[in-house]
Amino acid sequence: MDVGRAVGAETVISVTMTGWTLQQEPGFISPAASAQVSILDTVANVRIWPQGERTHPLIVRLPRQAATGSMSLSEKSKWEKMLATKFGSELAKMFYEHEKESLSQQARPGIN
């Protein structure tokens, strides 16, 4: 929370990375990342979400693929970029607003 206060932020999304790997088993590329997420109120000095002392886990995996020998530096960089992009997207989706109505119940322009 000190960092949030130092930059004048009233609310901070805290993401603590707990894992990052491109290979979990020999012969396969299976990128995965994990983190613990929480939202903090730096003014009141309290956790907003989730309630209590817990954090919310976020685990992201890319589809596993067979590996052919050792990875080149450019190939490793490509996989890390794909994992980082997917992780960022999944983190952002945690904070999207979700509609209460299903798509079939929503009004659609031009359809009565």
Tab-separated table of C-alpha atoms in Angstrom:
chain	number	residue	atom	x	y	z
A	1	MET	CA	0.000	0.000	0.000
A	2	ASP	CA	2.949	2.311	0.574
A	3	VAL	CA	3.757	2.333	-3.146
A	4	GLY	CA	0.152	3.253	-3.973
A	5	ARG	CA	0.202	6.119	-1.498
A	6	ALA	CA	3.583	7.312	-2.784
A	7	VAL	CA	2.160	7.787	-6.288
A	8	GLY	CA	-1.143	9.238	-5.067
A	9	ALA	CA	-3.290	6.204	-5.890
A	10	GLU	CA	-6.358	5.633	-3.723
A	11	THR	CA	-6.903	2.118	-5.052
A	12	VAL	CA	-4.268	-0.435	-6.099
A	13	ILE	CA	-4.637	-3.719	-7.914
A	14	SER	CA	-1.953	-5.940	-6.394
A	15	VAL	CA	-0.676	-8.803	-8.543
A	16	THR	CA	1.947	-11.070	-7.013
A	17	MET	CA	3.394	-13.485	-9.554
A	18	THR	CA	3.768	-16.963	-8.065
A	19	GLY	CA	4.792	-18.915	-11.144
A	20	TRP	CA	6.025	-18.582	-14.721
A	21	THR	CA	7.115	-21.480	-16.899
A	22	LEU	CA	7.320	-22.480	-20.545
A	23	GLN	CA	7.889	-26.169	-19.914
A	24	GLN	CA	6.344	-28.355	-17.249
A	25	GLU	CA	7.315	-31.724	-18.670
A	26	PRO	CA	10.132	-32.903	-20.968
A	27	GLY	CA	9.289	-32.939	-24.672
A	28	PHE	CA	6.446	-30.448	-24.443
A	29	ILE	CA	6.009	-26.696	-24.477
A	30	SER	CA	3.284	-25.951	-21.956
A	31	PRO	CA	3.419	-22.258	-20.993
A	32	ALA	CA	1.736	-21.356	-17.700
A	33	ALA	CA	1.689	-18.438	-15.295
A	34	SER	CA	0.097	-17.989	-11.884
A	35	ALA	CA	-0.458	-15.066	-9.546
A	36	GLN	CA	-2.353	-13.905	-6.495
A	37	VAL	CA	-4.570	-10.837	-7.035
A	38	SER	CA	-6.186	-8.390	-4.634
A	39	ILE	CA	-7.515	-4.843	-4.613
A	40	LEU	CA	-6.334	-2.495	-1.883
A	41	ASP	CA	-7.714	0.819	-0.595
A	42	THR	CA	-4.614	2.868	0.256
A	43	VAL	CA	-6.621	5.611	1.995
A	44	ALA	CA	-8.447	3.329	4.462
A	45	ASN	CA	-5.510	0.884	4.502
A	46	VAL	CA	-7.777	-2.128	3.855
A	47	ARG	CA	-8.214	-4.910	1.313
A	48	ILE	CA	-11.308	-4.254	-0.818
A	49	TRP	CA	-11.325	-7.585	-2.651
A	50	PRO	CA	-11.367	-10.390	-1.876
A	51	GLN	CA	-12.629	-9.962	1.667
A	52	GLY	CA	-10.414	-11.022	4.553
A	53	GLU	CA	-6.760	-11.966	4.359
A	54	ARG	CA	-6.992	-14.073	1.199
A	55	THR	CA	-5.977	-13.214	-2.336
A	56	HIS	CA	-7.653	-14.414	-5.521
A	57	PRO	CA	-5.663	-16.927	-7.590
A	58	LEU	CA	-5.184	-16.418	-11.321
A	59	ILE	CA	-3.797	-19.304	-13.377
A	60	VAL	CA	-3.258	-19.000	-17.125
A	61	ARG	CA	-2.157	-21.819	-19.429
A	62	LEU	CA	-1.520	-21.889	-23.152
A	63	PRO	CA	-2.246	-25.091	-25.076
A	64	ARG	CA	0.451	-27.733	-24.674
A	65	GLN	CA	2.469	-28.541	-27.789
A	66	ALA	CA	5.128	-31.088	-28.588
A	67	ALA	CA	8.644	-29.628	-28.489
A	68	THR	CA	11.295	-30.392	-31.074
A	69	GLY	CA	14.653	-30.214	-29.324
A	70	SER	CA	15.805	-27.176	-27.406
A	71	MET	CA	14.137	-23.812	-27.934
A	72	SER	CA	16.022	-21.012	-29.659
A	73	LEU	CA	16.149	-17.638	-27.927
A	74	SER	CA	13.719	-16.136	-30.466
A	75	GLU	CA	11.286	-19.052	-30.038
A	76	LYS	CA	11.457	-18.730	-26.250
A	77	SER	CA	10.828	-14.992	-26.567
A	78	LYS	CA	7.825	-15.664	-28.822
A	79	TRP	CA	6.283	-18.067	-26.274
A	80	GLU	CA	6.938	-15.704	-23.366
A	81	LYS	CA	5.280	-12.841	-25.245
A	82	MET	CA	2.216	-14.994	-26.018
A	83	LEU	CA	1.977	-16.049	-22.356
A	84	ALA	CA	2.377	-12.462	-21.137
A	85	THR	CA	-0.315	-11.249	-23.551
A	86	LYS	CA	-2.745	-13.981	-22.481
A	87	PHE	CA	-1.979	-13.376	-18.800
A	88	GLY	CA	-2.604	-9.631	-19.156
A	89	SER	CA	-5.862	-10.275	-20.977
A	90	GLU	CA	-7.110	-12.732	-18.337
A	91	LEU	CA	-6.129	-10.331	-15.551
A	92	ALA	CA	-8.080	-7.524	-17.233
A	93	LYS	CA	-11.134	-9.772	-17.683
A	94	MET	CA	-11.283	-10.231	-13.899
A	95	PHE	CA	-12.406	-6.606	-13.720
A	96	TYR	CA	-14.831	-6.441	-16.644
A	97	GLU	CA	-18.411	-5.604	-15.797
A	98	HIS	CA	-20.722	-8.461	-16.663
A	99	GLU	CA	-24.274	-8.040	-17.851
A	100	LYS	CA	-26.999	-9.616	-15.727
A	101	GLU	CA	-29.128	-10.544	-18.759
A	102	SER	CA	-28.168	-13.342	-21.084
A	103	LEU	CA	-27.504	-12.407	-24.711
A	104	SER	CA	-30.841	-13.907	-25.771
A	105	GLN	CA	-32.672	-11.542	-23.377
A	106	GLN	CA	-30.900	-8.369	-24.468
A	107	ALA	CA	-32.574	-5.976	-26.879
A	108	ARG	CA	-31.039	-6.138	-30.330
A	109	PRO	CA	-31.274	-3.206	-32.770
A	110	GLY	CA	-33.556	-3.877	-35.720
A	111	ILE	CA	-35.049	-7.048	-34.213
A	112	ASN	CA	-38.493	-6.955	-32.597
